[in-house]
Short mmCIF file of C-alpha atoms in Angstrom, two decimals:
data_model
loop_
_atom_site.label_atom_id
_atom_site.label_comp_id
_atom_site.label_asym_id
_atom_site.label_seq_id
_atom_site.Cartn_x
_atom_site.Cartn_y
_atom_site.Cartn_z
CA MET A 100 0.00 0.00 0.00
CA MET A 101 1.29 3.48 -0.81
CA ARG A 102 0.38 7.11 -0.43
CA PRO A 103 0.77 9.80 -3.09
CA SER A 104 2.60 12.05 -0.66
CA SER A 105 5.58 9.67 -1.05
CA LEU A 106 6.58 9.97 -4.66
CA CYS A 107 9.55 7.60 -4.34
CA LYS A 108 7.35 4.73 -3.18
CA ILE A 109 4.91 5.34 -6.00
CA LYS A 110 7.63 5.31 -8.61
CA GLY A 111 9.09 2.18 -7.08
CA MET A 112 5.91 0.29 -7.97
CA THR A 113 5.52 1.64 -11.48
CA ALA A 114 6.23 -1.61 -13.26
CA ALA A 115 3.74 -3.54 -11.16
CA LEU A 116 0.94 -0.98 -11.03
CA GLY A 117 1.46 1.10 -14.11
CA LEU A 118 1.38 4.08 -11.72
CA ALA A 119 3.92 6.86 -11.50
CA ALA A 120 2.31 9.78 -9.69
CA THR A 121 -1.01 11.12 -8.50
CA SER A 122 -2.27 14.71 -8.60
CA VAL A 123 -5.48 16.66 -8.10
CA LEU A 124 -7.20 18.95 -10.62
CA LEU A 125 -10.19 21.18 -9.96
CA VAL A 126 -13.02 22.13 -12.30
CA HIS A 127 -15.06 25.20 -11.33
CA GLY A 128 -18.77 25.04 -12.11
CA ALA A 129 -20.57 26.88 -9.31
CA ALA A 130 -22.54 30.14 -9.07
CA ASP A 131 -20.51 33.33 -8.71
CA SER A 132 -22.97 36.24 -8.84
CA ASN A 133 -20.43 38.92 -7.90
CA ASN A 134 -17.74 37.60 -10.29
CA ASP A 135 -15.04 37.54 -7.63
CA GLY A 136 -13.90 34.01 -8.50
CA TYR A 137 -15.48 32.28 -5.51
CA ASP A 138 -18.58 30.10 -5.23
CA ASP A 139 -21.26 32.30 -3.58
CA VAL A 140 -22.57 29.58 -1.29
CA TRP A 141 -19.05 28.54 -0.27
CA GLN A 142 -18.23 32.16 0.56
CA ASN A 143 -21.30 32.51 2.76
CA ARG A 144 -20.77 29.09 4.33
CA TYR A 145 -17.30 30.05 5.54
CA GLY A 146 -17.62 33.86 5.73
CA ILE A 147 -15.04 34.46 3.00
CA THR A 148 -14.24 37.55 0.96
CA VAL A 149 -11.51 38.03 -1.63
CA ALA A 150 -10.06 40.81 0.53
CA THR A 151 -9.56 38.54 3.53
CA TYR A 152 -8.83 35.35 1.56
CA PRO A 153 -7.10 36.22 -1.76
CA LEU A 154 -7.68 33.59 -4.43
CA ALA A 155 -4.05 32.62 -4.97
CA GLU A 156 -3.10 32.40 -1.28
CA ASP A 157 -3.32 29.36 1.00
CA ALA A 158 -4.84 30.59 4.27
CA ASP A 159 -4.51 27.33 6.21
CA GLY A 160 -1.23 26.14 4.71
CA ASP A 161 -2.58 22.79 3.51
CA GLY A 162 -1.14 23.06 0.00
CA ALA A 163 -4.41 24.11 -1.67
CA THR A 164 -5.05 27.71 -2.66
CA ASN A 165 -8.16 29.44 -1.37
CA LEU A 166 -9.63 29.23 -4.88
CA ALA A 167 -8.95 25.49 -5.00
CA GLU A 168 -10.73 25.09 -1.66
CA SER A 169 -13.73 27.00 -3.05
CA VAL A 170 -14.00 24.68 -6.04
CA ALA A 171 -13.53 21.58 -3.88
CA GLY A 172 -16.02 22.77 -1.25
CA THR A 173 -13.49 22.43 1.57
CA ASN A 174 -12.83 24.69 4.57
CA PRO A 175 -10.08 27.24 3.79
CA SER A 176 -9.35 27.65 7.50
CA ASP A 177 -8.94 23.94 8.30
CA PRO A 178 -5.69 22.32 7.10
CA LEU A 179 -7.22 18.87 7.62
CA ASP A 180 -10.10 19.61 5.25
CA VAL A 181 -8.55 19.54 1.80
CA LEU A 182 -9.03 17.65 -1.45
CA LYS A 183 -6.28 15.08 -1.76
CA VAL A 184 -5.71 11.54 -2.93
CA GLY A 185 -5.53 9.08 -0.07
CA GLU A 186 -4.33 5.49 -0.31
CA VAL A 187 -3.41 3.75 -3.54
CA SER A 188 -3.38 -0.05 -3.39
CA ALA A 189 -3.29 -3.12 -5.63
CA SER A 190 -5.62 -6.09 -5.28
CA GLY A 191 -5.87 -8.93 -7.76
CA GLY A 192 -5.94 -7.49 -11.24
CA ASN A 193 -7.07 -4.02 -10.11
CA PHE A 194 -5.78 -1.09 -8.16
CA GLN A 195 -7.73 1.40 -6.07
CA VAL A 196 -7.21 5.14 -5.69
CA SER A 197 -9.06 6.71 -2.77
CA VAL A 198 -10.03 10.35 -2.40
CA LYS A 199 -11.70 12.25 0.42
CA THR A 200 -15.01 13.52 -0.97
CA GLN A 201 -17.50 16.29 -0.29
CA THR A 202 -21.21 15.50 -0.52
CA GLY A 203 -22.57 16.36 -3.97
CA LYS A 204 -19.24 17.02 -5.69
CA ARG A 205 -18.29 14.95 -8.75
CA TYR A 206 -14.91 13.22 -9.02
CA VAL A 207 -13.23 11.73 -12.09
CA LEU A 208 -9.96 9.75 -12.25
CA GLU A 209 -7.89 10.37 -15.38
CA SER A 210 -4.58 8.99 -16.63
CA SER A 211 -1.86 10.08 -19.02
CA THR A 212 1.48 8.77 -20.20
CA ALA A 213 3.14 12.05 -19.18
CA PRO A 214 2.86 13.94 -15.88
CA ASN A 215 1.54 17.09 -17.58
CA GLY A 216 -0.55 15.43 -20.27
CA PRO A 217 -1.63 17.01 -22.49
CA THR A 218 -3.82 14.01 -23.30
CA TRP A 219 -5.82 12.60 -20.40
CA THR A 220 -8.13 9.58 -20.46
CA ALA A 221 -10.94 8.88 -18.00
CA GLU A 222 -10.40 5.74 -15.92
CA GLY A 223 -13.34 3.86 -14.45
CA SER A 224 -16.60 5.57 -13.55
CA PRO A 225 -17.07 9.04 -11.99
CA LEU A 226 -17.87 9.20 -8.29
CA THR A 227 -20.44 11.40 -6.56
CA GLY A 228 -19.16 12.57 -3.19
CA THR A 229 -20.83 11.34 -0.03
CA GLY A 230 -18.75 13.19 2.55
CA VAL A 231 -16.37 10.28 3.19
CA SER A 232 -13.40 8.71 1.38
CA GLN A 233 -14.32 6.77 -1.75
CA SER A 234 -12.22 4.69 -4.13
CA PHE A 235 -11.80 4.42 -7.88
CA THR A 236 -11.14 0.85 -9.04
CA VAL A 237 -9.39 0.37 -12.39
CA PRO A 238 -7.57 -2.57 -14.03
CA LEU A 239 -3.82 -2.87 -13.65
CA GLY A 240 -1.91 -2.06 -16.78
CA SER A 241 0.09 -4.68 -18.66
CA GLY A 242 3.69 -3.92 -19.35
CA THR A 243 6.04 -1.49 -17.69
CA ALA A 244 5.06 1.90 -19.19
CA PRO A 245 4.17 4.26 -16.35
CA LYS A 246 0.88 6.07 -16.05
CA PHE A 247 0.29 9.37 -14.36
CA PHE A 248 -3.03 9.88 -12.62
CA ARG A 249 -5.03 12.89 -11.54
CA VAL A 250 -8.38 13.37 -9.84
CA ILE A 251 -10.75 16.01 -11.18
CA ALA A 252 -13.21 17.54 -8.68
CA GLY A 253 -16.11 19.64 -9.90
CA ASP A 254 -19.77 20.48 -9.49
CA GLN A 255 -22.93 18.87 -10.80
CA ASP A 256 -26.52 20.10 -10.82
CA THR A 257 -28.80 17.06 -10.82
CA ASP A 258 -32.11 18.97 -10.91
CA GLY A 259 -30.92 21.69 -13.29
CA ASP A 260 -32.06 24.55 -11.04
CA GLY A 261 -28.83 26.53 -11.25
CA VAL A 262 -27.56 25.53 -7.80
CA SER A 263 -24.93 22.80 -7.51
CA ASP A 264 -25.68 19.61 -5.58
CA TRP A 265 -22.93 20.51 -3.09
CA ALA A 266 -24.46 23.94 -2.46
CA GLU A 267 -27.93 22.44 -2.06
CA GLY A 268 -26.54 20.07 0.54
CA GLN A 269 -25.05 22.98 2.47
CA MET A 270 -28.36 24.87 2.38
CA THR A 271 -30.46 21.69 3.01
CA THR A 272 -32.52 22.22 -0.15
CA SER A 273 -33.14 19.25 -2.43
CA PRO A 274 -30.55 18.46 -5.14
CA THR A 275 -33.20 16.44 -6.98
CA LEU A 276 -36.09 18.94 -6.77
CA ALA A 277 -35.80 22.27 -8.60
CA ASN A 278 -38.37 24.03 -6.38
CA SER A 279 -37.44 22.92 -2.89
CA PRO A 280 -40.35 23.70 -0.54
CA ASN A 281 -37.94 24.91 2.15
CA ASN A 282 -36.12 27.50 0.06
CA ALA A 283 -36.55 31.20 0.93
CA SER A 284 -39.47 31.55 -1.49
CA GLY A 285 -41.33 28.58 0.00
CA GLY A 286 -40.88 26.68 -3.26
CA VAL A 287 -42.55 29.34 -5.41
CA GLY A 288 -39.30 29.98 -7.26
CA THR A 289 -36.64 27.48 -8.25
CA ASP A 290 -33.73 27.15 -5.86
CA GLY A 291 -31.48 28.97 -8.33
CA ALA A 292 -33.90 31.84 -8.97
CA THR A 293 -34.54 32.16 -5.23
CA LEU A 294 -30.83 32.32 -4.46
CA ASN A 295 -30.29 34.92 -7.20
CA SER A 296 -33.14 37.03 -5.86
CA LEU A 297 -31.64 36.90 -2.37
CA LEU A 298 -28.20 37.84 -3.66
CA SER A 299 -29.70 40.84 -5.50
CA ILE A 300 -31.01 42.42 -2.27
CA SER A 301 -29.43 45.63 -1.02
CA ALA A 302 -30.27 47.66 2.08
CA SER A 303 -30.34 51.44 2.32
CA VAL A 304 -31.47 54.06 4.82
CA VAL A 305 -34.29 56.28 3.56
CA THR A 306 -34.93 58.20 6.78
CA PRO A 307 -32.05 58.00 9.28
CA SER A 308 -33.80 59.22 12.43
CA ALA A 309 -37.08 58.59 14.23
CA TYR A 310 -38.49 61.36 16.48
CA GLU A 311 -40.63 60.70 19.54
CA LYS A 312 -42.22 64.14 19.86
CA GLU A 313 -43.20 64.33 16.20
CA GLY A 314 -44.08 60.63 15.99
CA THR A 315 -42.10 60.14 12.77
CA ALA A 316 -40.39 56.88 11.87
CA ALA A 317 -36.92 56.02 10.63
CA VAL A 318 -37.07 53.99 7.43
CA VAL A 319 -34.80 51.26 6.09
CA ARG A 320 -35.45 49.97 2.56
CA LEU A 321 -34.59 46.62 0.98
CA THR A 322 -34.43 46.58 -2.82
CA ARG A 323 -34.11 43.58 -5.14
CA SER A 324 -33.88 43.08 -8.90
CA ASP A 325 -35.99 39.89 -9.11
CA SER A 326 -39.43 40.37 -7.56
CA SER A 327 -41.15 37.37 -9.15
CA MET A 328 -41.42 35.44 -5.88
CA PRO A 329 -41.94 36.02 -2.15
CA LEU A 330 -38.77 35.96 -0.03
CA LEU A 331 -38.36 35.21 3.67
CA VAL A 332 -35.77 37.54 5.18
CA SER A 333 -34.36 37.32 8.71
CA PHE A 334 -32.73 40.10 10.65
CA VAL A 335 -30.58 40.62 13.74
CA LEU A 336 -30.80 43.80 15.81
CA ALA A 337 -28.03 45.45 17.79
CA GLY A 338 -27.33 48.74 19.52
CA ASN A 339 -24.49 51.21 19.17
CA SER A 340 -21.13 49.68 18.26
CA ASP A 341 -19.68 51.91 20.99
CA ALA A 342 -21.04 50.59 24.29
CA ALA A 343 -20.46 53.99 25.92
CA LEU A 344 -22.99 55.66 23.62
CA GLY A 345 -26.77 55.40 23.36
CA SER A 346 -28.42 52.19 22.14
CA ALA A 347 -32.09 51.57 21.46
CA SER A 348 -33.88 48.89 23.47
CA ALA A 349 -36.97 46.94 22.47
CA SER A 350 -39.20 49.27 24.49
CA ASP A 351 -38.06 52.31 22.48
CA TYR A 352 -39.67 51.37 19.16
CA VAL A 353 -42.09 49.22 17.17
CA LEU A 354 -41.10 47.74 13.82
CA LYS A 355 -43.65 48.07 11.00
CA ASP A 356 -43.71 47.41 7.28
CA GLY A 357 -44.34 50.07 4.67
CA ALA A 358 -48.11 49.62 4.94
CA GLY A 359 -48.07 50.05 8.72
CA GLY A 360 -48.42 46.38 9.63
CA ALA A 361 -46.44 45.18 12.65
CA ILE A 362 -43.30 43.11 12.06
CA SER A 363 -43.10 40.50 14.79
CA GLY A 364 -40.24 38.19 15.63
CA THR A 365 -37.01 38.35 13.69
CA SER A 366 -38.17 37.85 10.10
CA PHE A 367 -40.60 39.10 7.48
CA THR A 368 -41.65 38.11 3.97
CA ILE A 369 -41.16 40.38 0.99
CA PRO A 370 -44.30 39.75 -1.11
CA ALA A 371 -44.15 38.47 -4.67
CA GLY A 372 -44.17 41.41 -7.07
CA ALA A 373 -42.52 43.78 -4.58
CA ALA A 374 -39.19 45.14 -5.77
CA GLN A 375 -38.70 46.99 -2.49
CA TYR A 376 -39.72 46.53 1.13
CA ASP A 377 -39.63 49.19 3.85
CA VAL A 378 -38.93 48.56 7.52
CA ARG A 379 -40.24 51.45 9.62
CA VAL A 380 -38.82 52.08 13.09
CA THR A 381 -41.70 53.80 14.88
CA PRO A 382 -40.62 55.43 18.18
CA THR A 383 -42.39 54.77 21.46
CA THR A 384 -43.17 58.02 23.27
CA ASP A 385 -41.95 58.39 26.85
CA SER A 386 -41.21 61.28 29.22
CA SER A 387 -37.47 60.65 29.56
CA ASN A 388 -34.87 63.03 28.20
CA GLU A 389 -32.51 60.78 26.27
CA VAL A 390 -29.51 60.94 23.99
CA PRO A 391 -29.93 59.60 20.43
CA GLU A 392 -30.28 55.82 20.60
CA VAL A 393 -28.79 53.75 17.79
CA LEU A 394 -30.44 50.68 16.24
CA ARG A 395 -28.47 48.52 13.80
CA PHE A 396 -29.98 45.97 11.38
CA THR A 397 -28.22 42.96 9.86
CA PHE A 398 -30.41 41.36 7.20
CA GLN A 399 -29.75 37.77 6.19
CA SER A 400 -31.16 34.51 4.92
CA VAL A 401 -30.41 31.37 6.92
CA SER A 402 -30.68 28.02 5.17
CA GLY A 403 -29.05 24.95 6.70
CA GLY A 404 -25.45 25.78 7.52
CA VAL A 405 -25.35 28.78 5.18
CA THR A 406 -26.08 32.35 6.26
CA THR A 407 -26.40 34.63 3.24
CA PRO A 408 -25.77 38.29 4.17
CA LEU A 409 -28.29 40.68 2.59
CA GLY A 410 -27.08 44.02 3.88
CA THR A 411 -26.84 46.20 6.97
CA ALA A 412 -28.37 49.53 8.03
CA GLN A 413 -28.23 51.88 11.00
CA VAL A 414 -30.80 54.39 12.26
CA ASP A 415 -31.37 56.23 15.53
CA ILE A 416 -34.23 57.34 17.75
CA ARG A 417 -34.31 60.90 19.05
CA ASP A 418 -36.54 62.81 21.45
CA ALA A 419 -37.37 65.63 19.03
CA THR A 420 -36.22 67.40 15.89
CA ASN A 421 -33.59 70.12 16.17
CA THR A 422 -35.88 73.15 15.89
CA GLU A 423 -36.04 76.41 17.84
CA ALA A 424 -39.13 75.28 19.71
CA ASN A 425 -37.42 72.10 20.88
CA ARG A 426 -34.18 73.65 22.09
CA ARG A 427 -33.40 73.45 25.79
CA LEU A 428 -30.51 74.77 27.87
CA PHE A 429 -29.26 72.40 30.54
CA VAL A 430 -26.98 73.81 33.24
CA ALA A 431 -25.00 71.59 35.59
CA THR A 432 -22.42 72.19 38.29
CA TRP A 433 -19.36 69.99 38.44
CA ALA A 434 -17.98 69.48 41.93
CA GLY A 435 -15.18 67.15 42.83
CA ARG A 436 -15.45 64.74 45.71
CA ALA A 437 -13.00 64.63 48.60
CA GLY A 438 -9.57 63.76 47.31
CA GLN A 439 -10.55 64.32 43.68
CA SER A 440 -9.93 67.18 41.32
CA PRO A 441 -12.96 69.45 40.80
CA ARG A 442 -12.07 69.53 37.12
CA PRO A 443 -13.65 66.92 34.80
CA PRO A 444 -11.13 64.37 33.45
CA GLY A 445 -9.37 65.59 30.33
CA TRP A 446 -10.19 69.25 30.84
CA PRO A 447 -7.24 71.66 30.50
CA PRO A 448 -5.90 73.23 33.75
CA SER A 449 -7.32 76.66 32.80
CA CYS A 450 -10.93 75.40 32.99
#
């Protein structure tokens, strides 16, 4: 038994196995809506951008570039998760070449009489990945001429919906059903059309501030290019990124849609035919004098192990608009305690 990482051992068995070396080749066939070179679903699965993980670099030092990991569907931050040939062994009149597979990916073993081809011939039958190591079984060659082998990894789309089988497995949609009932459109659109509609969403702030006294709302707008289907969108709320500054709490506002209907929970559905959807932050009136309170939105779609980011937005809630009638003068006296300076920290000595 031999491993491809030991080239000397492989060459030492050339005459018996007709095997000289083993390599891996990748074939890209996945969706890349932003044309950055990476599979969209793979990017969202692992939180990858070209800026943080350049295509030609090898972030985890496992010998595969980040682009190669994208095509193979492996984790670019885990050196143990990489496409590589495993054991090569002879048995009877055949030999086996094993490869660690990813569910839904397609693998082909090819051979050539020269290490760099250019002519390659398919050996045996293609394999569909199941998430574990699988083996190609091919007849031993007769004679002593060496053969060079490579494994091609690529994508397949069994149901023809525009989303690869590997990506469907990550998102838990069906690789054999074009309109998976659990996709973000509820099965109204195909899995590919639904994913494209999600990826077309952008978020913008229409009205940045809500005012309690005037009863006016802050408005965040989601816009998409494909409105042919309904879309379920989730969101996460947070306060000010600076903990020392004002943050809105749940009691400070009510979320409503553009028609004034209440948004409950942490999701809403953009109706079919709607190219835009407004989220209105309606302030709750109280008697407290407060600093502006920040509310941040992170919009996303969660499907299986994949979180697709859809955009972010930030608004704030204020007591009143900055008009003459609303202006107030607040006077305070600063007095130091025993043993402390009467001057506020950071003030110059002349104050």
